[in-house]
CSV table of C-alpha atoms and ligand atoms in Angstrom, one decimal:
chain,number,residue,atom,x,y,z
B,848,MET,CA,0.0,0.0,0.0
B,849,ASN,CA,1.5,3.4,-1.0
B,850,GLU,CA,1.8,6.0,1.7
B,851,PRO,CA,0.6,9.4,0.6
B,852,THR,CA,3.5,11.6,-0.7
B,853,SER,CA,2.0,14.4,-2.8
B,854,ALA,CA,2.0,18.0,-1.5
B,855,ALA,CA,-1.8,18.1,-1.3
B,856,MET,CA,-1.6,15.0,0.8
B,857,LYS,CA,0.7,16.5,3.4
B,858,PRO,CA,-1.4,16.7,6.6
B,859,CYS,CA,-2.5,20.3,7.1
B,860,GLU,CA,-2.0,20.6,10.8
B,861,SER,CA,-4.4,22.9,12.5
B,862,PRO,CA,-3.0,26.0,14.0
B,863,TRP,CA,-4.7,25.2,17.4
B,864,MET,CA,-2.7,21.9,17.8
B,865,ASP,CA,0.1,21.8,20.5
B,866,ASP,CA,2.2,19.1,22.0
B,867,ASP,CA,-0.4,18.1,24.6
B,868,LEU,CA,-3.1,17.8,21.9
B,869,ARG,CA,-0.7,15.7,19.8
B,870,MET,CA,-0.3,13.3,22.6
B,871,LEU,CA,-4.0,13.2,23.2
B,872,ARG,CA,-4.5,12.5,19.5
B,873,GLU,CA,-2.2,9.5,19.7
B,874,ALA,CA,-4.1,8.1,22.7
B,875,VAL,CA,-7.5,8.8,21.1
B,876,SER,CA,-6.5,7.3,17.8
B,877,ARG,CA,-5.3,4.1,19.6
B,878,PHE,CA,-8.6,3.9,21.4
B,879,VAL,CA,-10.6,4.4,18.2
B,880,GLU,CA,-8.5,1.7,16.4
B,881,THR,CA,-8.7,-0.9,19.2
B,882,GLU,CA,-12.1,-0.2,20.9
B,883,MET,CA,-14.3,1.2,18.2
B,884,LEU,CA,-13.3,0.2,14.6
B,885,PRO,CA,-13.3,-3.6,15.3
B,886,ARG,CA,-16.9,-3.3,16.6
B,887,GLU,CA,-18.3,-1.0,14.0
B,888,ALA,CA,-19.7,-3.6,11.7
B,889,GLN,CA,-21.6,-5.2,14.7
B,890,TRP,CA,-22.9,-1.7,15.7
B,891,ARG,CA,-24.2,-1.2,12.2
B,892,LYS,CA,-25.9,-4.6,12.3
B,893,GLN,CA,-27.5,-4.1,15.8
B,894,LYS,CA,-28.2,-0.4,15.1
B,895,HIS,CA,-26.6,1.0,18.3
B,896,VAL,CA,-23.2,1.4,19.9
B,897,ASP,CA,-22.5,-0.7,23.0
B,898,ARG,CA,-22.9,1.0,26.3
B,899,GLU,CA,-19.6,-0.7,27.3
B,900,THR,CA,-17.7,1.4,24.8
B,901,TRP,CA,-19.2,4.5,26.3
B,902,ARG,CA,-17.9,3.4,29.7
B,903,LYS,CA,-14.5,2.6,28.3
B,904,ALA,CA,-14.3,6.0,26.6
B,905,GLY,CA,-15.2,7.6,30.0
B,906,GLU,CA,-12.6,5.6,31.9
B,907,ALA,CA,-10.0,6.7,29.3
B,908,GLY,CA,-11.0,10.3,30.0
B,909,PHE,CA,-12.3,10.9,26.4
B,910,LEU,CA,-15.8,12.1,27.4
B,911,LEU,CA,-16.6,15.7,28.3
B,912,MET,CA,-13.0,16.7,27.7
B,913,ASP,CA,-14.0,20.4,27.6
B,914,VAL,CA,-15.9,20.3,30.9
B,915,PRO,CA,-14.0,21.6,34.0
B,916,ALA,CA,-12.3,19.0,36.1
B,917,GLU,CA,-14.3,19.9,39.2
B,918,TYR,CA,-17.3,18.4,37.5
B,919,GLY,CA,-15.5,15.3,36.4
B,920,GLY,CA,-14.6,16.6,32.9
B,921,GLY,CA,-11.2,16.8,31.3
B,922,GLY,CA,-10.6,20.4,32.1
B,923,GLY,CA,-9.7,21.2,28.5
B,924,ASP,CA,-11.5,23.2,25.8
B,925,PHE,CA,-13.2,22.5,22.5
B,926,ARG,CA,-9.9,21.6,20.9
B,927,HIS,CA,-9.7,18.5,23.1
B,928,GLU,CA,-13.2,17.5,22.0
B,929,ALA,CA,-12.3,18.2,18.4
B,930,VAL,CA,-9.6,15.5,18.5
B,931,LEU,CA,-12.2,12.8,19.2
B,932,TYR,CA,-14.6,14.1,16.6
B,933,GLU,CA,-11.8,14.1,14.0
B,934,GLU,CA,-10.5,10.7,14.8
B,935,CYS,CA,-14.0,9.1,14.7
B,936,ASN,CA,-15.2,10.9,11.6
B,937,ARG,CA,-12.2,10.5,9.4
B,938,ARG,CA,-12.7,6.7,9.9
B,939,GLY,CA,-16.4,7.0,9.1
B,940,LEU,CA,-17.4,6.1,12.7
B,941,SER,CA,-20.8,7.9,12.6
B,942,GLY,CA,-22.6,5.8,15.3
B,943,PHE,CA,-20.9,7.1,18.4
B,944,GLY,CA,-23.1,10.1,19.4
B,945,GLN,CA,-20.4,11.9,21.4
B,946,GLY,CA,-21.6,15.2,19.9
B,947,VAL,CA,-25.1,15.2,21.4
B,948,HIS,CA,-23.7,13.8,24.7
B,949,SER,CA,-21.4,16.8,25.0
B,950,ILE,CA,-24.0,19.3,23.8
B,951,ALA,CA,-26.4,18.0,26.5
B,952,ALA,CA,-23.7,18.3,29.1
B,953,HIS,CA,-23.0,21.8,28.0
B,954,TYR,CA,-26.6,22.8,28.7
B,955,VAL,CA,-26.1,21.6,32.3
B,956,LEU,CA,-22.7,23.3,32.5
B,957,ASN,CA,-24.1,26.6,31.2
B,958,TYR,CA,-27.5,26.8,32.8
B,959,GLY,CA,-27.4,24.3,35.7
B,960,THR,CA,-27.2,25.1,39.4
B,961,GLU,CA,-24.1,23.8,41.3
B,962,GLU,CA,-26.1,21.0,42.6
B,963,GLN,CA,-27.3,20.0,39.1
B,964,LYS,CA,-23.8,20.1,37.7
B,965,SER,CA,-22.5,17.9,40.5
B,966,ARG,CA,-25.4,15.5,40.1
B,967,TRP,CA,-25.0,14.8,36.3
B,968,LEU,CA,-21.7,15.9,34.8
B,969,PRO,CA,-19.3,13.5,36.6
B,970,ARG,CA,-21.5,10.5,35.7
B,971,MET,CA,-21.7,11.7,32.1
B,972,ALA,CA,-18.0,12.2,32.0
B,973,ARG,CA,-17.5,8.6,33.2
B,974,GLY,CA,-19.9,7.3,30.6
B,975,GLU,CA,-22.3,6.0,33.2
B,976,LEU,CA,-25.0,8.3,31.9
B,977,ILE,CA,-25.3,8.6,28.1
B,978,GLY,CA,-26.8,11.9,26.9
B,979,ALA,CA,-29.4,12.7,24.2
B,980,ILE,CA,-31.1,15.9,23.1
B,981,ALA,CA,-34.8,15.5,22.7
B,982,MET,CA,-36.3,18.4,20.9
B,983,THR,CA,-37.8,17.2,17.6
B,984,GLU,CA,-41.4,16.0,17.5
B,985,PRO,CA,-43.4,14.5,14.6
B,986,GLY,CA,-45.0,18.0,14.2
B,987,ALA,CA,-42.1,20.2,15.2
B,988,GLY,CA,-38.6,20.1,13.6
B,989,SER,CA,-37.3,23.4,12.1
B,990,ASP,CA,-40.1,25.2,13.9
B,991,LEU,CA,-39.5,24.4,17.6
B,992,ASN,CA,-42.4,26.7,18.6
B,993,GLY,CA,-44.6,23.8,17.5
B,994,ILE,CA,-43.4,21.6,20.4
B,995,ARG,CA,-46.3,20.0,22.1
B,996,THR,CA,-44.8,17.6,24.7
B,997,ARG,CA,-46.4,19.0,27.8
B,998,ALA,CA,-44.9,19.3,31.3
B,999,VAL,CA,-47.4,20.2,34.0
B,1000,ARG,CA,-46.2,21.1,37.5
B,1001,GLU,CA,-47.8,19.1,40.3
B,1002,GLY,CA,-46.2,19.8,43.7
B,1003,ASP,CA,-42.5,18.9,43.6
B,1004,GLU,CA,-42.8,17.1,40.2
B,1005,TYR,CA,-43.6,17.7,36.5
B,1006,VAL,CA,-45.9,15.3,34.8
B,1007,VAL,CA,-44.8,14.8,31.2
B,1008,ASN,CA,-46.9,13.6,28.3
B,1009,GLY,CA,-45.9,13.6,24.6
B,1010,SER,CA,-43.4,12.1,22.1
B,1011,LYS,CA,-40.2,12.9,20.4
B,1012,ILE,CA,-38.7,11.6,17.1
B,1013,PHE,CA,-35.3,11.3,15.4
B,1014,ILE,CA,-33.5,11.3,18.7
B,1015,THR,CA,-29.8,10.5,18.4
B,1016,ASN,CA,-28.6,8.0,21.1
B,1017,GLY,CA,-32.3,7.5,21.7
B,1018,SER,CA,-32.3,3.8,22.7
B,1019,ILE,CA,-29.2,3.8,24.8
B,1020,ALA,CA,-29.6,7.3,26.4
B,1021,THR,CA,-30.0,7.4,30.2
B,1022,ILE,CA,-30.2,11.2,30.5
B,1023,LEU,CA,-32.3,13.4,28.2
B,1024,MET,CA,-32.1,17.1,27.7
B,1025,LEU,CA,-35.9,17.2,27.1
B,1026,VAL,CA,-37.6,20.3,25.6
B,1027,VAL,CA,-41.1,20.6,26.9
B,1028,ARG,CA,-44.0,23.0,26.8
B,1029,THR,CA,-44.8,24.4,30.2
B,1030,ASP,CA,-47.1,27.2,28.9
B,1031,PRO,CA,-49.5,26.3,26.1
B,1032,GLY,CA,-50.6,29.9,25.8
B,1033,ASP,CA,-47.1,31.3,24.8
B,1034,ARG,CA,-45.6,29.7,21.7
B,1035,SER,CA,-42.0,30.7,22.1
B,1036,ARG,CA,-41.7,31.6,25.8
B,1037,GLY,CA,-43.7,28.6,26.8
B,1038,LEU,CA,-40.8,26.2,26.4
B,1039,SER,CA,-38.6,24.8,29.2
B,1040,ILE,CA,-35.8,22.2,29.5
B,1041,LEU,CA,-35.9,19.2,31.9
B,1042,MET,CA,-33.0,16.9,32.4
B,1043,VAL,CA,-34.6,13.5,32.7
B,1044,GLU,CA,-32.8,10.3,33.9
B,1045,THR,CA,-34.6,7.5,32.1
B,1046,GLU,CA,-33.5,4.3,33.8
B,1047,ASN,CA,-36.5,2.5,35.2
B,1048,LEU,CA,-38.6,5.6,34.7
B,1049,PRO,CA,-42.4,4.7,34.8
B,1050,GLY,CA,-44.3,5.9,31.7
B,1051,TYR,CA,-41.1,6.4,29.6
B,1052,ARG,CA,-40.7,4.2,26.5
B,1053,VAL,CA,-38.3,4.0,23.6
B,1054,GLY,CA,-40.2,3.4,20.4
B,1055,ARG,CA,-38.6,2.2,17.1
B,1056,VAL,CA,-35.0,2.6,16.4
B,1057,LEU,CA,-35.5,4.2,13.0
B,1058,ASP,CA,-34.5,2.5,9.8
B,1059,LYS,CA,-32.2,5.1,8.0
B,1060,MET,CA,-30.4,5.7,4.7
B,1061,GLY,CA,-27.1,6.0,6.5
B,1062,MET,CA,-25.5,6.3,10.0
B,1063,THR,CA,-26.8,2.8,10.6
B,1064,ALA,CA,-24.8,2.3,13.8
B,1065,GLN,CA,-26.6,5.3,15.3
B,1066,ASP,CA,-29.8,4.5,17.3
B,1067,THR,CA,-31.9,7.4,16.1
B,1068,SER,CA,-35.2,6.7,17.9
B,1069,GLU,CA,-38.7,7.6,18.9
B,1070,LEU,CA,-39.4,8.4,22.5
B,1071,PHE,CA,-42.7,8.3,24.3
B,1072,PHE,CA,-43.8,9.9,27.6
B,1073,GLU,CA,-47.0,8.9,29.4
B,1074,ASP,CA,-47.6,10.6,32.7
B,1075,VAL,CA,-43.9,10.5,33.4
B,1076,ARG,CA,-43.1,12.1,36.7
B,1077,VAL,CA,-39.9,14.2,36.8
B,1078,PRO,CA,-38.6,15.9,40.0
B,1079,ALA,CA,-39.1,19.6,39.7
B,1080,ASP,CA,-35.4,20.2,40.5
B,1081,CYS,CA,-34.6,18.7,37.1
B,1082,LEU,CA,-35.7,22.0,35.5
B,1083,LEU,CA,-32.8,23.8,33.9
B,1084,GLY,CA,-32.4,27.6,34.0
B,1085,LEU,CA,-34.0,28.1,37.4
B,1086,GLU,CA,-37.4,29.1,36.0
B,1087,GLU,CA,-39.9,27.9,33.4
B,1088,GLY,CA,-40.1,29.5,30.0
B,1089,ARG,CA,-36.4,29.9,29.3
B,1090,GLY,CA,-36.1,27.0,26.9
B,1091,MET,CA,-35.9,28.8,23.7
B,1092,HIS,CA,-33.4,31.3,25.1
B,1093,MET,CA,-31.1,28.5,26.3
B,1094,LEU,CA,-31.4,26.7,23.0
B,1095,MET,CA,-30.4,29.7,21.0
B,1096,GLY,CA,-27.4,30.3,23.3
B,1097,ASP,CA,-25.8,27.0,22.6
B,1098,LEU,CA,-26.3,26.7,18.9
B,1099,PRO,CA,-22.8,27.8,17.7
B,1100,TYR,CA,-21.3,24.9,19.7
B,1101,GLU,CA,-23.6,22.4,18.2
B,1102,ARG,CA,-23.2,23.6,14.6
B,1103,LEU,CA,-19.5,23.6,14.9
B,1104,THR,CA,-19.4,20.0,15.9
B,1105,ILE,CA,-21.4,19.1,12.8
B,1106,ALA,CA,-19.1,21.2,10.5
B,1107,LEU,CA,-16.0,19.7,12.1
B,1108,GLY,CA,-17.3,16.2,11.6
B,1109,GLY,CA,-17.9,17.1,8.0
B,1110,VAL,CA,-14.4,18.3,7.4
B,1111,ALA,CA,-12.9,15.2,9.1
B,1112,ALA,CA,-15.1,12.9,7.0
B,1113,MET,CA,-13.9,14.6,3.8
B,1114,GLU,CA,-10.3,14.3,4.8
B,1115,GLY,CA,-10.8,10.6,5.5
B,1116,ALA,CA,-12.6,10.0,2.2
B,1117,TYR,CA,-9.9,12.0,0.2
B,1118,GLN,CA,-7.1,10.0,1.7
B,1119,GLU,CA,-8.8,6.7,0.9
B,1120,THR,CA,-9.5,7.8,-2.6
B,1121,VAL,CA,-5.9,8.9,-3.3
B,1122,ARG,CA,-4.8,5.5,-2.0
B,1123,TYR,CA,-7.3,3.6,-4.1
B,1124,THR,CA,-6.8,5.4,-7.4
B,1125,LYS,CA,-3.0,4.8,-7.1
B,1126,GLU,CA,-3.6,1.1,-6.8
B,1127,ARG,CA,-6.5,0.4,-9.2
B,1128,GLN,CA,-5.6,-0.1,-12.8
B,1129,ALA,CA,-7.6,0.4,-16.1
B,1130,PHE,CA,-6.5,0.6,-19.7
B,1131,GLY,CA,-3.0,-0.4,-18.6
B,1132,GLN,CA,-2.5,2.5,-16.2
B,1133,LYS,CA,-3.4,3.6,-12.7
B,1134,ILE,CA,-6.8,5.3,-12.3
B,1135,ALA,CA,-4.9,8.1,-10.6
B,1136,GLU,CA,-3.0,8.9,-13.9
B,1137,PHE,CA,-6.1,9.8,-16.0
B,1138,GLN,CA,-6.3,13.5,-16.3
B,1139,ASN,CA,-9.9,13.4,-15.1
B,1140,THR,CA,-8.8,11.7,-11.9
B,1141,ARG,CA,-6.0,14.1,-11.3
B,1142,PHE,CA,-8.3,17.1,-11.8
B,1143,LYS,CA,-11.0,15.7,-9.6
B,1144,LEU,CA,-8.5,15.0,-6.8
B,1145,ALA,CA,-7.1,18.5,-7.3
B,1146,GLU,CA,-10.6,19.9,-6.8
B,1147,VAL,CA,-11.3,17.7,-3.8
B,1148,ALA,CA,-7.9,18.6,-2.2
B,1149,THR,CA,-8.7,22.3,-2.6
B,1150,GLN,CA,-12.3,22.0,-1.3
B,1151,VAL,CA,-11.1,20.0,1.7
B,1152,ARG,CA,-8.3,22.5,2.5
B,1153,VAL,CA,-10.6,25.5,2.3
B,1154,ALA,CA,-13.1,23.8,4.6
B,1155,ARG,CA,-10.4,22.9,7.0
B,1156,VAL,CA,-9.1,26.5,7.2
B,1157,PHE,CA,-12.6,27.8,7.8
B,1158,VAL,CA,-13.4,25.2,10.5
B,1159,ASP,CA,-10.1,25.8,12.3
B,1160,ARG,CA,-10.8,29.5,12.4
B,1161,CYS,CA,-14.2,28.7,13.9
B,1162,ILE,CA,-12.6,26.4,16.5
B,1163,GLU,CA,-10.2,29.2,17.5
B,1164,GLN,CA,-13.1,31.6,17.8
B,1165,LEU,CA,-15.2,29.2,19.9
B,1166,VAL,CA,-12.3,28.6,22.3
B,1167,ALA,CA,-11.9,32.4,22.6
B,1168,GLY,CA,-15.7,32.8,23.2
B,1169,GLU,CA,-16.1,34.7,20.0
B,1170,LEU,CA,-17.9,32.4,17.6
B,1171,ASP,CA,-21.1,34.1,16.6
B,1172,THR,CA,-24.3,32.4,15.5
B,1173,GLU,CA,-24.0,33.5,11.8
B,1174,THR,CA,-20.5,32.3,11.4
B,1175,ALA,CA,-21.4,29.0,12.9
B,1176,ALA,CA,-24.4,28.7,10.6
B,1177,MET,CA,-22.1,29.5,7.6
B,1178,ALA,CA,-19.7,26.8,8.6
B,1179,LYS,CA,-22.6,24.3,9.1
B,1180,TRP,CA,-24.3,24.8,5.7
B,1181,TRP,CA,-21.3,25.4,3.5
B,1182,ILE,CA,-19.2,22.6,4.9
B,1183,THR,CA,-22.0,20.0,4.9
B,1184,ASP,CA,-23.0,20.9,1.3
B,1185,ILE,CA,-19.4,20.6,0.1
B,1186,GLN,CA,-19.0,17.4,2.2
B,1187,GLN,CA,-21.6,15.7,0.1
B,1188,LYS,CA,-20.2,16.9,-3.2
B,1189,VAL,CA,-16.7,15.8,-2.2
B,1190,ILE,CA,-17.7,12.4,-1.0
B,1191,ASP,CA,-19.8,11.9,-4.1
B,1192,ASP,CA,-16.7,12.6,-6.3
B,1193,CYS,CA,-14.8,10.1,-4.2
B,1194,VAL,CA,-17.4,7.4,-4.7
B,1195,GLN,CA,-17.3,8.0,-8.5
B,1196,LEU,CA,-13.5,7.4,-8.5
B,1197,PHE,CA,-14.0,4.1,-6.8
B,1198,GLY,CA,-16.4,2.9,-9.6
B,1199,GLY,CA,-18.7,0.1,-8.6
B,1200,TYR,CA,-16.7,-0.6,-5.4
B,1201,GLY,CA,-17.7,2.9,-4.3
B,1202,TYR,CA,-21.3,1.7,-4.2
B,1203,MET,CA,-20.5,-1.2,-1.9
B,1204,ASN,CA,-21.1,-0.9,1.8
B,1205,GLU,CA,-17.8,-2.6,2.7
B,1206,TYR,CA,-16.0,0.4,1.3
B,1207,LEU,CA,-15.5,3.4,3.6
B,1208,VAL,CA,-16.5,6.0,0.9
B,1209,CYS,CA,-19.8,4.2,0.3
B,1210,ARG,CA,-20.7,4.3,4.0
B,1211,MET,CA,-19.5,7.9,4.3
B,1212,PHE,CA,-21.6,9.0,1.3
B,1213,ALA,CA,-24.8,7.6,2.9
B,1214,ASP,CA,-23.8,8.9,6.3
B,1215,SER,CA,-23.1,12.4,5.0
B,1216,ARG,CA,-26.6,13.1,3.6
B,1217,VAL,CA,-28.2,13.9,6.9
B,1218,GLN,CA,-25.5,16.5,7.8
B,1219,ARG,CA,-27.5,19.0,5.6
B,1220,ILE,CA,-30.7,18.1,7.5
B,1221,TYR,CA,-30.0,17.9,11.3
B,1222,GLY,CA,-28.7,20.5,13.7
B,1223,GLY,CA,-31.0,23.0,11.9
B,1224,THR,CA,-31.4,22.4,8.1
B,1225,ASN,CA,-29.1,24.2,5.7
B,1226,GLU,CA,-32.1,26.3,4.6
B,1227,ILE,CA,-32.6,27.4,8.2
B,1228,MET,CA,-28.9,28.3,8.4
B,1229,LYS,CA,-29.3,30.6,5.4
B,1230,GLU,CA,-32.4,32.1,6.9
B,1231,LEU,CA,-30.4,32.9,10.0
B,1232,ILE,CA,-27.5,34.4,8.1
B,1233,SER,CA,-29.7,36.4,5.9
B,1234,ARG,CA,-31.3,38.1,8.9
B,1235,SER,CA,-28.0,39.6,9.8
B,1236,ILE,CA,-27.4,41.1,6.4
R,547,LIG,C1,-30.4,11.1,11.7
R,547,LIG,C2,-31.1,12.2,12.4
R,547,LIG,C3,-30.6,12.5,13.7
R,547,LIG,C4,-31.3,13.5,14.4
R,547,LIG,N1,-31.0,13.8,15.7
R,547,LIG,C5,-31.7,14.6,16.5
R,547,LIG,C6,-31.5,14.7,17.9
R,547,LIG,O1,-30.6,14.1,18.5
R,547,LIG,N2,-32.4,15.5,18.6
R,547,LIG,C7,-33.4,16.2,18.0
R,547,LIG,O2,-34.1,16.9,18.7
R,547,LIG,N3,-33.6,16.1,16.7
R,547,LIG,C8,-32.8,15.4,15.9
R,547,LIG,N4,-33.0,15.2,14.5
R,547,LIG,C9,-34.1,16.0,13.9
R,547,LIG,C10,-33.6,17.1,13.0
R,547,LIG,O3,-33.0,18.1,13.7
R,547,LIG,C11,-34.8,17.6,12.2
R,547,LIG,O4,-35.1,16.6,11.3
R,547,LIG,C12,-34.5,18.9,11.4
R,547,LIG,O5,-34.4,20.0,12.3
R,547,LIG,C13,-35.6,19.2,10.4
R,547,LIG,O6,-36.9,19.1,11.0
R,547,LIG,P1,-38.0,18.3,10.2
R,547,LIG,O7,-37.5,17.0,9.9
R,547,LIG,O8,-39.2,18.4,11.0
R,547,LIG,O9,-38.2,19.0,8.8
R,547,LIG,P2,-39.1,20.3,8.5
R,547,LIG,O10,-38.9,21.3,9.5
R,547,LIG,O11,-40.5,19.8,8.3
R,547,LIG,O12,-38.5,20.8,7.1
R,547,LIG,C14,-38.9,20.2,5.8
R,547,LIG,C15,-38.2,21.1,4.8
R,547,LIG,O13,-38.7,22.4,4.8
R,547,LIG,C16,-37.6,23.4,5.0
R,547,LIG,N5,-38.0,24.5,5.8
R,547,LIG,C17,-38.6,24.5,7.0
R,547,LIG,N6,-38.7,25.7,7.5
R,547,LIG,C18,-38.2,26.5,6.5
R,547,LIG,C19,-38.1,28.0,6.4
R,547,LIG,N7,-38.4,28.8,7.4
R,547,LIG,N8,-37.5,28.5,5.3
R,547,LIG,C20,-37.1,27.6,4.3
R,547,LIG,N9,-37.2,26.3,4.4
R,547,LIG,C21,-37.8,25.8,5.5
R,547,LIG,C22,-36.5,22.6,5.6
R,547,LIG,O14,-35.2,23.2,5.4
R,547,LIG,C23,-36.7,21.2,4.9
R,547,LIG,O15,-36.0,21.3,3.7
R,547,LIG,C24,-32.4,14.3,13.8
R,547,LIG,C25,-32.7,14.0,12.5
R,547,LIG,C26,-32.1,13.0,11.8
R,547,LIG,C27,-32.6,12.6,10.4
């Protein structure tokens, strides 16, 4: 197997890397190679990642790496999280829902009381609790004001009724960041967030693990709530009605994780494609030698590099507390659009093998389609950006 040698193949190291992060990358990469990759085919078959892997990731210190150590996290920043996203996504490991786990934890970190942070974050960092974000409903996706899952206060509890759909980590999650309606009379200020521990919770039920086009190792699920009683001290943000406000505050973080995953997947697909086209022969020469292949790879190399520079800039801005909503939206829509185009070009260069699930680029192609849909659709991203113009 040829090692990459061309200038375009030289790794473009991010400006935010340092020696500590390089060591972390080595450790994460070893973990991914030994604990995740060998299990991926089984995860795809069973449609979920094993809880055991979550616990091992927690033991190794790879969960909540950007949460302060006093709450059980790694005490780092988003760059540390980025290393795990990159090492998973460039290998096409799309089932491990670390992104939503971290995002759910960040709501607790940013809006929780000291007691709430101490209650949930250390267990999430250890992988004992697996997080999910439960916003979307059959009748409310882009328009979250349509959320109908109802939470009614009764003494020291909320009684929750309703359902959610398309929930990442849905079947294995043991803590939900659940968006509920506490005031039916006020569409936008009537939303609140409850952190709900789901183990042995009466009235709570996981529905179907949904049958998807891609990301088949991910247990995207339906969730049902029937008179579920949640202690009132699980309300985030101290008072009811702050749900939408909290959701808006954390969007740049969420969108950057999607954009970064997109860049890492493109980098992985590109490397695989260069390797393959240098090995595969047709008409007495390597596929890589046809002018069309060289030009396609030149285009892909350029697009991946531009995306990488943009996402690196966003990472630096996020770490500095300066990533604004519009820039994060730009990164989300542009990178996920280009991701699909780039991976489609890679599939084409693999010929028929690119259509076979046993090939990484095939799985990455199917996995990439949803990147333009979740986390706010790309149309919603443009809507957001256009409002600031
Ligand atoms: C694999 C997967 C994982 C997911 N994970 C989660 C999760 O963990 N938690 C969670 O809560 N949700 C999750 N989702 C849900 C996801 O965020 C929603 O599907 C998404 O926000 C779109 O909502 P919708 O499906 O209801 O589409 P709709 O809102 O019905 O949109 C349909 C179409 O109309 C367009 N549209 C809507 N409004 C506008 C507008 N104002 N202007 C222009 N066009 C518009 C959309 O862009 C889209 O093209 C996931 C979805 C998938 C597929």
